Amino acid sequence: MAWHGNSGWTPYGPPIDPRFAYSQPGYGHPHPQWYTPPDPYAQQPLQSPPATQPRSSKYPNLNPALAEDTTLIRFDIRQRPAKAIIPQAFQTTRSEFAMAAPTRHIRLISKAFPWSIDIISEANITCEDIWRGLHNGLQINLVDSEWGFLMREKGQLETIENSVKKRLAADTKADKRPKRIDILGDMTLFRGLEKDDEFAKLRLLPMERKCDETWVVKLHS
């Protein structure tokens, strides 16, 4: 199973930031060309415990940096991935392919928000494409019809208003108009992707074309 991106699957290097870690690649031969055996005498930097499996047991065709049962990369989707993910983890994973097989269309849905986000690329979709697509898809301003439905949900108006206030407090030049991301409140921590075919079937708009690679985004506060 190959995950090689533009420069190949890079060797795993433990993140310096103790809050983050991610799956160690363990595919193919015992010592593939991109694998460098660790120096047993080298001092290891502080890190979070690595993922327990080199690939997802639930979703073996999904990059372990994205699968909800293996990824230990956590980031706030309110921020750009390049800023929210620690540099070492981001740079070594960004170019890896999202799927084991060539994939040019992935659809993201969630039980936390009502929109579907289609990620389409002429080349193989990478982990960075997934992260950026999710972030960008939720930066869109709410339209009138969406506002009309959301304001009727109990507590939703307060959640949106509080989210907008936090954005403006962090950046006084930020757009004052409510965005899709604002409906999530504090539930903006990316926890990976999972498959839920039954939910995906219910979520598909009638007469809309089905996307075989439809993945559910897991979010936590």
mmCIF file of C-alpha atoms in Angstrom:
data_model
loop_
_atom_site.group_PDB
_atom_site.id
_atom_site.type_symbol
_atom_site.label_atom_id
_atom_site.label_comp_id
_atom_site.label_asym_id
_atom_site.label_seq_id
_atom_site.Cartn_x
_atom_site.Cartn_y
_atom_site.Cartn_z
ATOM 1 C CA MET A 1 0.000 0.000 0.000
ATOM 2 C CA ALA A 2 1.578 3.248 -1.114
ATOM 3 C CA TRP A 3 0.960 6.641 0.388
ATOM 4 C CA HIS A 4 3.786 8.370 -1.459
ATOM 5 C CA GLY A 5 3.069 11.997 -2.238
ATOM 6 C CA ASN A 6 5.122 14.450 -4.238
ATOM 7 C CA SER A 7 8.318 13.551 -2.429
ATOM 8 C CA GLY A 8 7.370 10.125 -1.115
ATOM 9 C CA TRP A 9 6.318 9.015 2.327
ATOM 10 C CA THR A 10 8.835 10.683 4.587
ATOM 11 C CA PRO A 11 10.422 9.068 7.645
ATOM 12 C CA TYR A 12 8.614 9.556 10.913
ATOM 13 C CA GLY A 13 10.137 12.122 13.218
ATOM 14 C CA PRO A 14 8.555 12.597 16.673
ATOM 15 C CA PRO A 15 6.946 16.043 17.046
ATOM 16 C CA ILE A 16 8.605 18.354 19.520
ATOM 17 C CA ASP A 17 5.303 19.702 20.810
ATOM 18 C CA PRO A 18 4.069 17.167 23.432
ATOM 19 C CA ARG A 19 0.439 17.832 22.526
ATOM 20 C CA PHE A 20 0.721 16.188 19.138
ATOM 21 C CA ALA A 21 1.911 13.013 17.492
ATOM 22 C CA TYR A 22 0.831 11.049 14.517
ATOM 23 C CA SER A 23 0.905 7.566 13.129
ATOM 24 C CA GLN A 24 4.176 5.957 12.185
ATOM 25 C CA PRO A 25 4.157 4.581 8.636
ATOM 26 C CA GLY A 26 4.505 0.833 8.539
ATOM 27 C CA TYR A 27 3.518 -0.255 5.078
ATOM 28 C CA GLY A 28 5.128 -2.512 2.519
ATOM 29 C CA HIS A 29 8.514 -4.062 3.192
ATOM 30 C CA PRO A 30 10.054 -4.233 6.686
ATOM 31 C CA HIS A 31 12.504 -1.531 5.648
ATOM 32 C CA PRO A 32 11.123 0.359 2.614
ATOM 33 C CA GLN A 33 13.284 2.961 0.957
ATOM 34 C CA TRP A 34 11.782 5.819 2.946
ATOM 35 C CA TYR A 35 12.251 4.127 6.316
ATOM 36 C CA THR A 36 15.253 5.046 8.445
ATOM 37 C CA PRO A 37 15.765 2.801 11.495
ATOM 38 C CA PRO A 38 15.984 4.948 14.633
ATOM 39 C CA ASP A 39 19.270 5.347 16.447
ATOM 40 C CA PRO A 40 18.796 3.406 19.721
ATOM 41 C CA TYR A 41 21.257 5.725 21.454
ATOM 42 C CA ALA A 42 19.775 8.980 20.249
ATOM 43 C CA GLN A 43 17.974 11.110 22.808
ATOM 44 C CA GLN A 44 14.279 11.271 21.953
ATOM 45 C CA PRO A 45 12.366 14.537 22.378
ATOM 46 C CA LEU A 46 9.282 14.636 24.528
ATOM 47 C CA GLN A 47 6.216 13.548 22.608
ATOM 48 C CA SER A 48 2.711 12.196 22.964
ATOM 49 C CA PRO A 49 2.293 8.398 22.785
ATOM 50 C CA PRO A 50 2.386 7.303 19.139
ATOM 51 C CA ALA A 51 -0.649 5.754 17.502
ATOM 52 C CA THR A 52 -1.037 2.109 18.502
ATOM 53 C CA GLN A 53 -1.254 0.900 14.911
ATOM 54 C CA PRO A 54 0.705 1.920 11.797
ATOM 55 C CA ARG A 55 -2.535 1.992 9.841
ATOM 56 C CA SER A 56 -6.211 2.099 10.649
ATOM 57 C CA SER A 57 -7.817 -1.259 11.363
ATOM 58 C CA LYS A 58 -11.224 0.221 10.553
ATOM 59 C CA TYR A 59 -10.216 2.082 7.421
ATOM 60 C CA PRO A 60 -7.030 0.523 5.992
ATOM 61 C CA ASN A 61 -7.370 2.461 2.728
ATOM 62 C CA LEU A 62 -7.417 5.829 4.509
ATOM 63 C CA ASN A 63 -4.170 7.529 5.460
ATOM 64 C CA PRO A 64 -3.606 6.910 9.207
ATOM 65 C CA ALA A 65 -2.983 10.629 9.675
ATOM 66 C CA LEU A 66 -6.661 11.140 8.791
ATOM 67 C CA ALA A 67 -8.390 8.057 10.218
ATOM 68 C CA GLU A 68 -10.233 8.723 13.477
ATOM 69 C CA ASP A 69 -8.904 5.578 15.158
ATOM 70 C CA THR A 70 -5.212 6.241 14.470
ATOM 71 C CA THR A 71 -4.516 9.931 13.955
ATOM 72 C CA LEU A 72 -3.126 11.873 16.871
ATOM 73 C CA ILE A 73 -2.965 15.097 14.893
ATOM 74 C CA ARG A 74 -5.392 17.489 16.528
ATOM 75 C CA PHE A 75 -6.012 20.993 15.282
ATOM 76 C CA ASP A 76 -8.570 23.754 15.528
ATOM 77 C CA ILE A 77 -10.349 23.994 12.176
ATOM 78 C CA ARG A 78 -11.053 27.685 12.788
ATOM 79 C CA GLN A 79 -7.413 28.282 11.867
ATOM 80 C CA ARG A 80 -5.543 27.504 8.671
ATOM 81 C CA PRO A 81 -3.986 24.026 8.889
ATOM 82 C CA ALA A 82 -0.498 25.390 8.203
ATOM 83 C CA LYS A 83 -0.870 27.519 11.328
ATOM 84 C CA ALA A 84 -2.922 25.213 13.537
ATOM 85 C CA ILE A 85 -0.830 22.043 13.073
ATOM 86 C CA ILE A 86 2.704 22.091 14.482
ATOM 87 C CA PRO A 87 5.198 22.598 11.632
ATOM 88 C CA GLN A 88 6.983 19.242 11.823
ATOM 89 C CA ALA A 89 3.769 17.239 11.741
ATOM 90 C CA PHE A 90 2.309 19.403 8.990
ATOM 91 C CA GLN A 91 5.349 19.410 6.729
ATOM 92 C CA THR A 92 5.955 15.656 6.928
ATOM 93 C CA THR A 93 2.317 14.717 6.312
ATOM 94 C CA ARG A 94 0.886 17.392 4.026
ATOM 95 C CA SER A 95 1.934 15.744 0.725
ATOM 96 C CA GLU A 96 0.941 12.194 1.641
ATOM 97 C CA PHE A 97 -2.023 10.837 -0.295
ATOM 98 C CA ALA A 98 -5.309 10.744 1.565
ATOM 99 C CA MET A 99 -6.244 7.351 0.126
ATOM 100 C CA ALA A 100 -4.214 4.282 -0.828
ATOM 101 C CA ALA A 101 -5.726 4.230 -4.326
ATOM 102 C CA PRO A 102 -5.689 7.249 -6.669
ATOM 103 C CA THR A 103 -8.561 9.485 -5.560
ATOM 104 C CA ARG A 104 -9.654 12.768 -7.104
ATOM 105 C CA HIS A 105 -12.991 13.339 -5.374
ATOM 106 C CA ILE A 106 -13.710 13.115 -1.646
ATOM 107 C CA ARG A 107 -16.841 14.425 0.035
ATOM 108 C CA LEU A 108 -16.799 15.530 3.668
ATOM 109 C CA ILE A 109 -19.951 15.583 5.769
ATOM 110 C CA SER A 110 -20.472 15.828 9.515
ATOM 111 C CA LYS A 111 -23.046 15.344 12.217
ATOM 112 C CA ALA A 112 -21.899 18.691 13.625
ATOM 113 C CA PHE A 113 -22.707 20.844 10.580
ATOM 114 C CA PRO A 114 -25.283 20.620 7.753
ATOM 115 C CA TRP A 115 -23.070 21.188 4.712
ATOM 116 C CA SER A 116 -21.246 18.790 2.437
ATOM 117 C CA ILE A 117 -17.769 19.778 1.284
ATOM 118 C CA ASP A 118 -16.579 18.356 -2.029
ATOM 119 C CA ILE A 119 -12.824 18.172 -2.501
ATOM 120 C CA ILE A 120 -11.955 17.689 -6.163
ATOM 121 C CA SER A 121 -8.454 17.632 -7.583
ATOM 122 C CA GLU A 122 -6.864 16.841 -10.936
ATOM 123 C CA ALA A 123 -4.125 15.046 -9.017
ATOM 124 C CA ASN A 124 -4.365 12.606 -6.125
ATOM 125 C CA ILE A 125 -5.952 14.236 -3.088
ATOM 126 C CA THR A 126 -3.497 14.730 -0.231
ATOM 127 C CA CYS A 127 -3.864 15.123 3.520
ATOM 128 C CA GLU A 128 -3.363 18.858 3.132
ATOM 129 C CA ASP A 129 -6.178 18.970 0.577
ATOM 130 C CA ILE A 130 -8.488 17.432 3.185
ATOM 131 C CA TRP A 131 -7.461 19.804 5.959
ATOM 132 C CA ARG A 132 -7.604 22.904 3.759
ATOM 133 C CA GLY A 133 -10.870 21.866 2.141
ATOM 134 C CA LEU A 134 -12.497 21.447 5.547
ATOM 135 C CA HIS A 135 -11.196 24.775 6.821
ATOM 136 C CA ASN A 136 -12.082 26.720 3.672
ATOM 137 C CA GLY A 137 -15.504 25.106 3.356
ATOM 138 C CA LEU A 138 -16.494 26.436 6.770
ATOM 139 C CA GLN A 139 -15.182 29.972 6.196
ATOM 140 C CA ILE A 140 -18.075 30.780 3.860
ATOM 141 C CA ASN A 141 -20.525 33.426 5.083
ATOM 142 C CA LEU A 142 -23.993 32.248 6.056
ATOM 143 C CA VAL A 143 -26.677 33.122 3.531
ATOM 144 C CA ASP A 144 -30.159 34.374 4.325
ATOM 145 C CA SER A 145 -31.919 31.010 4.002
ATOM 146 C CA GLU A 146 -29.377 29.300 6.273
ATOM 147 C CA TRP A 147 -29.748 32.035 8.857
ATOM 148 C CA GLY A 148 -33.516 31.650 8.727
ATOM 149 C CA PHE A 149 -33.301 27.962 9.638
ATOM 150 C CA LEU A 150 -30.490 28.242 12.172
ATOM 151 C CA MET A 151 -32.050 31.038 14.194
ATOM 152 C CA ARG A 152 -35.031 28.790 14.968
ATOM 153 C CA GLU A 153 -32.859 26.186 16.691
ATOM 154 C CA LYS A 154 -32.707 26.561 20.455
ATOM 155 C CA GLY A 155 -29.429 28.086 21.601
ATOM 156 C CA GLN A 156 -28.012 28.336 18.077
ATOM 157 C CA LEU A 157 -28.309 32.111 17.790
ATOM 158 C CA GLU A 158 -26.401 32.583 21.038
ATOM 159 C CA THR A 159 -23.720 30.135 19.892
ATOM 160 C CA ILE A 160 -23.224 32.005 16.627
ATOM 161 C CA GLU A 161 -23.097 35.416 18.306
ATOM 162 C CA ASN A 162 -20.527 34.206 20.844
ATOM 163 C CA SER A 163 -18.404 32.676 18.086
ATOM 164 C CA VAL A 164 -18.402 35.914 16.114
ATOM 165 C CA LYS A 165 -17.376 37.855 19.231
ATOM 166 C CA LYS A 166 -14.443 35.481 19.801
ATOM 167 C CA ARG A 167 -13.293 35.855 16.199
ATOM 168 C CA LEU A 168 -13.392 39.635 16.453
ATOM 169 C CA ALA A 169 -11.598 39.587 19.798
ATOM 170 C CA ALA A 170 -8.797 37.524 18.253
ATOM 171 C CA ASP A 171 -8.655 39.675 15.118
ATOM 172 C CA THR A 172 -10.290 43.090 15.073
ATOM 173 C CA LYS A 173 -10.090 43.102 11.252
ATOM 174 C CA ALA A 174 -11.996 39.831 10.942
ATOM 175 C CA ASP A 175 -15.228 39.690 8.962
ATOM 176 C CA LYS A 176 -18.126 40.611 11.246
ATOM 177 C CA ARG A 177 -20.625 38.605 9.240
ATOM 178 C CA PRO A 178 -21.497 35.161 10.648
ATOM 179 C CA LYS A 179 -19.780 32.251 8.948
ATOM 180 C CA ARG A 180 -20.492 28.557 8.748
ATOM 181 C CA ILE A 181 -17.740 27.866 11.281
ATOM 182 C CA ASP A 182 -19.562 30.013 13.837
ATOM 183 C CA ILE A 183 -22.425 27.556 14.265
ATOM 184 C CA LEU A 184 -20.003 25.042 15.823
ATOM 185 C CA GLY A 185 -19.237 27.128 18.883
ATOM 186 C CA ASP A 186 -16.272 25.486 20.611
ATOM 187 C CA MET A 187 -16.696 22.139 18.842
ATOM 188 C CA THR A 188 -13.912 22.847 16.373
ATOM 189 C CA LEU A 189 -11.224 20.291 17.249
ATOM 190 C CA PHE A 190 -10.543 17.918 14.345
ATOM 191 C CA ARG A 191 -10.498 14.296 15.505
ATOM 192 C CA GLY A 192 -10.280 12.504 12.181
ATOM 193 C CA LEU A 193 -12.527 10.944 9.544
ATOM 194 C CA GLU A 194 -14.830 7.951 9.852
ATOM 195 C CA LYS A 195 -17.186 6.008 7.607
ATOM 196 C CA ASP A 196 -20.932 5.953 8.251
ATOM 197 C CA ASP A 197 -22.649 4.740 5.105
ATOM 198 C CA GLU A 198 -26.127 4.902 6.616
ATOM 199 C CA PHE A 199 -25.691 8.532 7.637
ATOM 200 C CA ALA A 200 -24.135 9.352 4.260
ATOM 201 C CA LYS A 201 -27.147 7.822 2.517
ATOM 202 C CA LEU A 202 -29.584 9.890 4.584
ATOM 203 C CA ARG A 203 -27.447 12.987 4.148
ATOM 204 C CA LEU A 204 -27.342 12.779 0.340
ATOM 205 C CA LEU A 205 -29.627 15.336 -1.275
ATOM 206 C CA PRO A 206 -32.186 13.633 -3.570
ATOM 207 C CA MET A 207 -31.007 13.548 -7.194
ATOM 208 C CA GLU A 208 -27.489 14.558 -6.159
ATOM 209 C CA ARG A 209 -24.679 12.405 -7.490
ATOM 210 C CA LYS A 210 -23.266 9.991 -4.944
ATOM 211 C CA CYS A 211 -19.582 10.170 -4.036
ATOM 212 C CA ASP A 212 -18.125 6.780 -3.114
ATOM 213 C CA GLU A 213 -15.488 8.385 -0.923
ATOM 214 C CA THR A 214 -17.820 10.179 1.464
ATOM 215 C CA TRP A 215 -16.291 10.583 4.920
ATOM 216 C CA VAL A 216 -17.747 11.894 8.166
ATOM 217 C CA VAL A 217 -15.701 14.530 9.988
ATOM 218 C CA LYS A 218 -15.441 13.961 13.743
ATOM 219 C CA LEU A 219 -15.232 17.123 15.815
ATOM 220 C CA HIS A 220 -14.878 17.707 19.543
ATOM 221 C CA SER A 221 -14.611 20.693 21.836
#
